[in-house]
Amino acid sequence: MAGAYGIHLGNSSACLASYSNGAASIIANDAGDRVTPAIVALNGTEWEIGLPAKSGQLSSKSIIRHNKRLMNNDFNQEDLSYVETSASCRIQNDEKVVYEFETSETTLYSNPDNIATKIYAKLFTIASHAMSNEGDLKLVLAAPLHWSNLSRERLVKCAELAGFDVLQVISEPAAALLAYNIEETSEDVNVLVYRLGGSSCDASVVKVSGGFMTIEKNVYRSDLGGQCLTKDLADFIAQEFRQKWKLDPQESRRAMAKLLIHADNCKHVLSTLNSAHVFIESLLDGVDWSQNVSRARFENVISSKISAYLEPAQKVIESFGGPIHKIVICGGSMKIPKLQAAISNLLPEAEILSGINPDEVIAAGCSREAGLLLDIPEFSLKDMNTEVEFLGKDVYLKYLDQTVQLFKEGTAPYSQHVQSIDIGDMKSISFTLHDNPDSKEFATETFNVESLTSPFTLKATLQESNILLRVE
Amino acid sequence: MTNGDSSAYSKVVAIPFPFVKRKVECAGAAFLRYHNIKCHGGDALFETLQSNEKTEEVIFDDDVEYLRSLDPKDWKMQDHYAVLGIKNLRYKATDDDIKRAYRQKVLKHHPDKRKAQGEEVRSDDDYFTCITKAYEILGTPIKRRSYDSIDPTVDDTVPSQADVKKDGFYKSFVKHFESNARWSEKKNVPLLGDENSSREQVERFYAFWYDFESWREFSYLDEEEKERGQDREERRWIEKQNKVARAKLKKEEMARLRSLVDLAYASDPRIQRFKQEDKDKKLAAKRAKQDAVQAKKAEEERLMKEALLAKQKAEEAERARIEAARAEREQQKKNLRKERKAFRDLCKSNNYYSKSDEETVAHMAAVEKICEMMKLVELQECIKSIESKGREAFVNTVKETEEKLEAERKALFENRKVEEHKAKKESALKQPIEWSVEMTQLLIKAVNLFPAGTNQRWDVVANFLNQHGTFTDERRFVAKDVLNKAKDLQSSDFSKSSLKKAANEEAFDQFEKEKKKMHNHIDDSGISKSDNPSKVKLVNGTATPKAEEVVAKPDDKPWTKTEQELLEQAIKTFPVNTPERWEKIADCIPNRTKKDCMKRYKELVELVKAKKQAANLSK
């Protein structure tokens, strides 16, 4: 039995979800965390992935963060410098991007694909440990909207090298919608998907109609992210420390790195609890630091940034123009209650969906897609989106003195409408089709129903350019 | 569903207005359904509809009699579905159905409940255990699979040929394929279809079934349970036994499925039709090909025939042309002969336009000459002019002919003369240059100047000779001549060559002179030696070499200057590695033996050494 899995590999973290019995569940890693940091470090000759890499030696010369930015085939100089500053190894960018690691004996080289494969391999071990029975691990991946086909293929190659059987790559907003089953609602809705991750931000409006999703508008920002908030919090703590001890931790790189880790922890805690305790041993010159940070204090610290964070969402809503019915929030930083509140204030009428942890939404959606795909034999689709022809007008059916709406405008091909008809002892029946209840018919069909027992059923199937009527 | 006679019940209506295109994300159940139908055709539409159909409310039957009859010890043999009251659902029951059925049974049949109702309950082997066991099996997916695999109600038979004949292909196979479809690992098993199924569908069907992946396994039938083993060893043994038994059953199962599909494939009327179609198509293609080949062949033959015909025509034309030419030539000859005859007759009749008998004879000869010389047209003209003008014209013609003949003879003579001249010149050029004495000396000089190993030595030597020698004509030396001469000089017996003779004579004169001189001035003998000893003398300023010379005299004739020169020359000419060097050197110098030469050489070497030493000392 094959298992259906979904992975969202982000710039700063990765999440793995599995789909079984109609529900997606997040698989926790070996440390018990539901989200694994997408950080890879080389410690001596050993590769460390995830938590050990994140909390490893601060002075290490070989830590890579934000590898995903370089997985995009057409990354820009900004992305490169961003990764360069956050990673602590040298990066060469001649023809291809190459990471250069200096170990005690030799210099090792690696590339973004290798690093991504390592992260996937880590997730693969987590998934195979969690799986109860043997079988293939069918996987659906999520990729940002602006990525090209080639970049997505790279992603697939990496995941397949790690051992997964990749079924499809879907876009991140689509995955977010799938996680909440929004596309199954019968009426048409417009959904704002707002993703705020560790270092990037996406806001898109998705139109859902008849089960089909269409991305209407999208804004991508690579400069906004939760890391700025962490930095603010760290600066705040540093300031407190300076006031008390007249020592400036910002002067020491090491102290600042330590501070950032603790600020990050504190931020996470404050998303769920009202106050967090920060205790840093030997922050600077052997002086320890202990402080309680309340959520209110934290919100005060970040309040100046909030309007900046809302800007992409506002932009997207303005350019879309139409009403928005639902909001899906995803990305680790959207766990912060203040930000959630700010987004919901932006659109008071819209329903904000936050039932699933924001940083797990996309992975959950991917796993659901994988679960759906398991039912479909030999599926192969490379694109993230495609064009489908929808019905241009309503279609009404009239028979005897009854009028039924057969298909609504915008119905997708291959939809079916089943109508039960009771005409008593009549031997034949004629149907007329109209595009408007009052207008003239555009087609008339007469069926001889002598041999059928009444009441019989009429099945209407919308096909590529016609309607198939069938009585049974 | 898509029966052939259903066309009366289904109609296709075209939609008169356009469709709207929209870009959609490739995700979600609706899209996947759309994509699946689009890629796999219409039959998927009905299949998915079937599976989407809502099952009616499940009725859990409660057969108390049956439950009471169960023996908890023999739980493996019980029908778990019957126990839970979902006999009619069996493998189609969802997990939810099973759970609900179990709950209902628990509510009704739990011992506590029955006790409350006043029923008698045996505490040790109550049938309630069977219910919990049934749920234990059906509630766990893996165990349920193993039970489903050996569900006693499953029809594992394969229809026989007779059945197929009796019931027809579709009727006999549909239910078999449907019942076996449940073992598929993949969902959406393609259906058998009917007479009107498209070829693609049929092919997909058989591809699927030949590639069938079954999840059926036979662990439920294990003879012994692994857990019952006393120790690890025994458990391992049981495990091994079970594995073998399962593998065997699985193999049988696969063979059964295979035989089913094989039989279906063999007796499928559609496959036979397709095969026939293929065959027909192939045959048609083959025939078309053959026709094409034949047409091509015919065309080629036609072309060849035409070519042959054309060739024949051409040949005939050629032959005719040659014939015509020959005829013309013949005609011309005939004409010529006729004209000549006419001319002769004319001349004869006019008595050769002669005035005297002698003239007659001369004219007769002239007439013959004219006949030979003149061509047809000239002859005709001549005849005309002679006829009109008579003698005068004849004489003129004779004169002209004479002149012509003369001119021809002259030209011939001239030609021969020129040719003779040319031949003479060439033969003269071909003759090798004689080697004069100066030339030979020059050659020796050149050979010494350009020692062996010089690049293109003999060309250089030849050039040297050509530049420095004096020549009477334009003949010059080439490398080959020079090389031949040089070889000649080297190998030839020196006593025979003129140079040697001369040298000998001169040497003898010298010797005579020397002899005279020696008696007078012994000291001078030293000077007459080579340059080297004289120089030595000058440097040392002693008389020792002289004494030496004198001492050496009894058995040695003194070396004259010419002899000395010859020796030096010879030593240079014959390098150290020359075979029989000293013999050759001795040959070069008259009146000196090999021994003499060697001795002299040694002396000279010593002298040179001494001189060098002295020079060093003086420094």
XYZ file of C-alpha atoms in Angstrom, chain A residues 30-329:
300
model
C 12.743 12.733 15.423
C 12.970 15.643 17.827
C 9.204 15.765 18.112
C 8.829 18.996 16.154
C 6.218 19.236 13.458
C 8.357 21.550 11.391
C 11.968 20.818 10.525
C 14.321 23.747 9.940
C 15.625 23.745 6.392
C 19.161 24.255 7.533
C 22.091 22.080 6.581
C 25.478 22.174 8.229
C 28.704 20.330 7.701
C 30.253 19.334 10.989
C 33.627 17.853 10.327
C 32.750 15.223 7.785
C 29.187 14.728 8.920
C 26.179 16.464 7.505
C 23.691 17.793 9.988
C 20.206 18.597 8.835
C 17.439 20.353 10.690
C 17.583 21.093 14.359
C 21.166 19.976 15.005
C 22.295 22.265 12.216
C 20.324 25.156 13.584
C 21.523 24.842 17.134
C 25.010 23.724 16.215
C 28.196 25.590 16.744
C 27.772 29.247 16.089
C 31.279 29.658 14.826
C 30.937 26.878 12.297
C 31.978 27.862 8.839
C 29.593 25.622 7.041
C 25.925 26.325 7.677
C 23.529 26.871 4.816
C 20.224 28.619 5.279
C 17.661 29.705 2.709
C 18.866 27.208 0.165
C 15.489 27.309 -1.577
C 16.157 30.739 -2.984
C 18.976 29.313 -5.059
C 16.855 26.366 -6.154
C 14.945 28.754 -8.323
C 16.547 28.669 -11.739
C 16.275 32.376 -12.285
C 17.294 33.724 -8.917
C 18.599 37.260 -8.915
C 21.641 38.883 -7.393
C 19.601 39.936 -4.401
C 18.710 36.340 -3.594
C 22.319 35.314 -3.906
C 23.586 37.998 -1.585
C 20.784 37.188 0.845
C 21.817 33.553 0.991
C 25.442 34.569 1.150
C 24.928 36.700 4.215
C 22.781 34.172 6.028
C 24.870 31.135 5.165
C 28.247 30.937 6.757
C 30.135 29.325 3.930
C 31.528 30.787 0.786
C 29.442 30.700 -2.359
C 30.885 30.718 -5.829
C 28.688 31.784 -8.655
C 30.526 31.312 -11.908
C 28.409 29.130 -14.133
C 26.616 27.307 -11.393
C 26.224 28.089 -7.761
C 28.677 26.128 -5.675
C 28.985 26.112 -1.920
C 32.494 25.873 -0.633
C 33.059 24.247 2.756
C 36.337 24.387 4.540
C 36.856 21.443 6.800
C 39.974 20.845 8.828
C 41.537 18.722 6.112
C 40.021 19.537 2.788
C 37.690 21.854 0.994
C 34.367 20.341 0.005
C 32.051 21.588 -2.683
C 28.334 21.231 -2.921
C 25.479 22.838 -4.801
C 21.915 23.877 -3.931
C 20.483 20.705 -5.485
C 22.638 18.582 -3.235
C 21.573 20.503 -0.173
C 17.888 20.237 -1.119
C 18.337 16.499 -1.658
C 19.802 16.209 1.816
C 16.795 17.961 3.314
C 14.423 15.713 1.365
C 16.393 12.665 2.431
C 15.957 13.749 6.027
C 12.216 14.081 5.512
C 12.218 10.725 3.753
C 13.672 9.011 6.798
C 11.104 10.726 8.975
C 8.305 9.592 6.661
C 9.524 6.024 6.385
C 9.865 5.776 10.158
C 6.308 6.962 10.593
C 4.894 4.618 7.968
C 3.418 1.437 9.309
C 3.519 -0.653 6.173
C 5.943 -0.868 3.333
C 5.264 0.610 -0.064
C 6.154 3.577 -2.183
C 6.087 7.026 -0.720
C 3.974 9.007 -3.136
C 4.687 12.668 -2.820
C 3.225 15.950 -3.952
C 5.386 19.041 -3.722
C 4.508 22.688 -3.522
C 6.408 25.329 -5.438
C 6.051 29.100 -5.408
C 3.931 30.593 -8.157
C 6.718 32.525 -9.787
C 8.934 29.513 -10.302
C 9.532 28.259 -13.796
C 8.932 24.724 -14.999
C 12.658 24.036 -14.970
C 13.043 25.006 -11.339
C 10.163 22.738 -10.455
C 11.754 19.887 -12.304
C 14.895 20.474 -10.296
C 12.865 20.225 -7.138
C 11.301 16.980 -8.331
C 14.682 15.543 -9.217
C 15.994 16.300 -5.740
C 12.978 14.690 -4.070
C 13.256 11.612 -6.283
C 16.936 11.290 -5.472
C 15.984 11.285 -1.827
C 13.680 8.308 -2.429
C 10.235 9.754 -2.903
C 7.964 8.989 -5.813
C 6.881 12.454 -6.894
C 3.414 12.578 -8.395
C 2.950 16.261 -9.002
C 4.106 19.738 -8.137
C 1.323 22.143 -7.298
C 1.426 25.821 -6.535
C 1.541 26.996 -2.943
C -1.769 28.911 -2.950
C -3.567 25.916 -4.485
C -2.104 23.686 -1.802
C -3.264 26.076 0.895
C -6.809 25.957 -0.473
C -6.743 22.198 -0.715
C -5.781 21.930 2.926
C -9.059 23.560 3.934
C -11.141 21.762 1.257
C -12.221 25.169 0.042
C -12.484 24.023 -3.542
C -15.294 21.655 -2.608
C -17.705 24.399 -1.687
C -20.557 24.526 -4.129
C -20.807 28.294 -4.500
C -18.122 30.484 -6.049
C -15.788 32.078 -3.558
C -12.761 34.322 -3.708
C -10.018 33.475 -1.288
C -7.056 35.522 -0.151
C -4.060 33.342 0.538
C -1.548 35.203 2.616
C 1.734 33.495 3.301
C 4.344 35.020 5.557
C 7.323 32.789 5.995
C 10.732 33.196 7.514
C 12.141 35.410 4.839
C 9.562 35.878 2.109
C 5.956 36.850 1.714
C 3.238 35.930 -0.792
C -0.235 37.282 -1.154
C -2.573 35.891 -3.770
C -6.250 35.915 -4.569
C -7.695 32.633 -5.754
C -11.088 32.314 -7.363
C -12.848 29.033 -6.713
C -15.693 28.033 -8.960
C -17.167 24.597 -9.451
C -14.213 22.930 -7.817
C -11.694 24.651 -10.061
C -9.205 27.116 -8.711
C -7.905 30.086 -10.635
C -5.164 32.336 -9.355
C -6.307 35.841 -10.096
C -3.641 38.026 -8.571
C -0.360 37.452 -6.872
C 2.248 39.567 -5.108
C 5.605 38.211 -4.056
C 8.021 39.937 -1.735
C 11.373 38.506 -0.852
C 12.308 41.111 1.722
C 9.515 40.593 4.204
C 9.647 37.763 6.674
C 9.530 36.652 10.246
C 13.260 37.049 10.575
C 12.897 40.804 10.691
C 10.655 40.385 13.717
C 13.189 38.144 15.402
C 15.811 40.750 14.731
C 13.645 43.443 16.277
C 13.060 41.352 19.352
C 16.765 40.600 19.668
C 17.558 44.294 19.348
C 15.035 45.022 22.055
C 16.604 42.514 24.427
C 20.063 43.818 23.585
C 18.934 47.283 24.478
C 17.618 46.112 27.830
C 20.875 44.346 28.458
C 22.853 47.425 27.585
C 20.799 49.575 29.917
C 21.420 47.261 32.802
C 25.031 46.248 32.313
C 26.390 48.980 30.089
C 27.658 46.287 27.795
C 26.663 46.192 24.167
C 25.992 42.705 22.822
C 25.643 44.133 19.342
C 29.365 44.614 19.252
C 29.975 40.893 19.477
C 28.926 38.693 16.641
C 28.792 35.695 18.841
C 26.596 37.355 21.438
C 24.265 38.582 18.740
C 23.939 35.113 17.251
C 23.107 33.725 20.643
C 20.616 36.444 21.198
C 18.940 35.765 17.865
C 18.438 32.089 18.680
C 16.846 32.945 21.982
C 14.742 35.707 20.495
C 13.522 33.217 17.900
C 12.514 30.809 20.646
C 10.844 33.566 22.552
C 8.899 34.625 19.489
C 7.648 31.079 19.008
C 6.563 30.807 22.605
C 4.767 34.139 22.470
C 2.604 32.898 19.610
C 0.925 30.493 21.992
C 1.600 31.825 25.487
C 1.114 35.228 26.994
C 4.612 35.619 28.251
C 7.965 34.029 27.645
C 11.027 33.824 29.725
C 14.333 34.564 28.092
C 17.347 33.214 29.846
C 20.692 33.509 28.148
C 23.703 32.102 29.862
C 26.853 34.114 29.491
C 25.555 36.451 26.872
C 28.526 38.782 26.989
C 31.639 38.798 29.151
C 30.255 35.999 31.277
C 27.183 37.976 32.238
C 23.944 36.023 32.156
C 20.686 37.564 31.121
C 17.234 36.694 32.316
C 14.094 38.504 31.323
C 10.385 38.001 30.975
C 8.905 39.180 27.706
C 5.148 39.499 27.630
C 3.148 39.179 24.441
C 2.055 42.777 24.777
C 5.666 43.876 24.948
C 6.505 41.847 21.881
C 3.542 43.226 19.993
C 4.676 46.678 20.969
C 8.101 45.956 19.554
C 6.752 44.776 16.216
C 3.844 47.190 15.926
C 5.782 49.522 13.685
C 6.357 46.712 11.186
C 2.801 45.477 10.964
C 1.620 47.979 8.404
C 4.551 46.980 6.197
C 3.537 43.359 6.478
C -0.004 44.115 5.469
C 1.040 46.038 2.409
C 1.268 43.132 -0.053
C -2.163 41.898 1.003
C -3.639 45.332 0.575
C -2.068 45.665 -2.821
C -3.470 42.369 -3.978
C -6.951 43.110 -2.686
C -6.964 46.493 -4.367
C -5.835 45.136 -7.696
C -8.365 42.322 -7.532
C -11.227 44.618 -6.722
C -13.880 41.977 -6.089
C -15.211 40.788 -2.756
C -13.133 38.336 -0.752
C -14.970 35.672 1.148
C -12.249 33.756 2.887
C -8.717 34.216 4.039
C -6.213 31.403 4.320
C -3.122 32.233 6.271
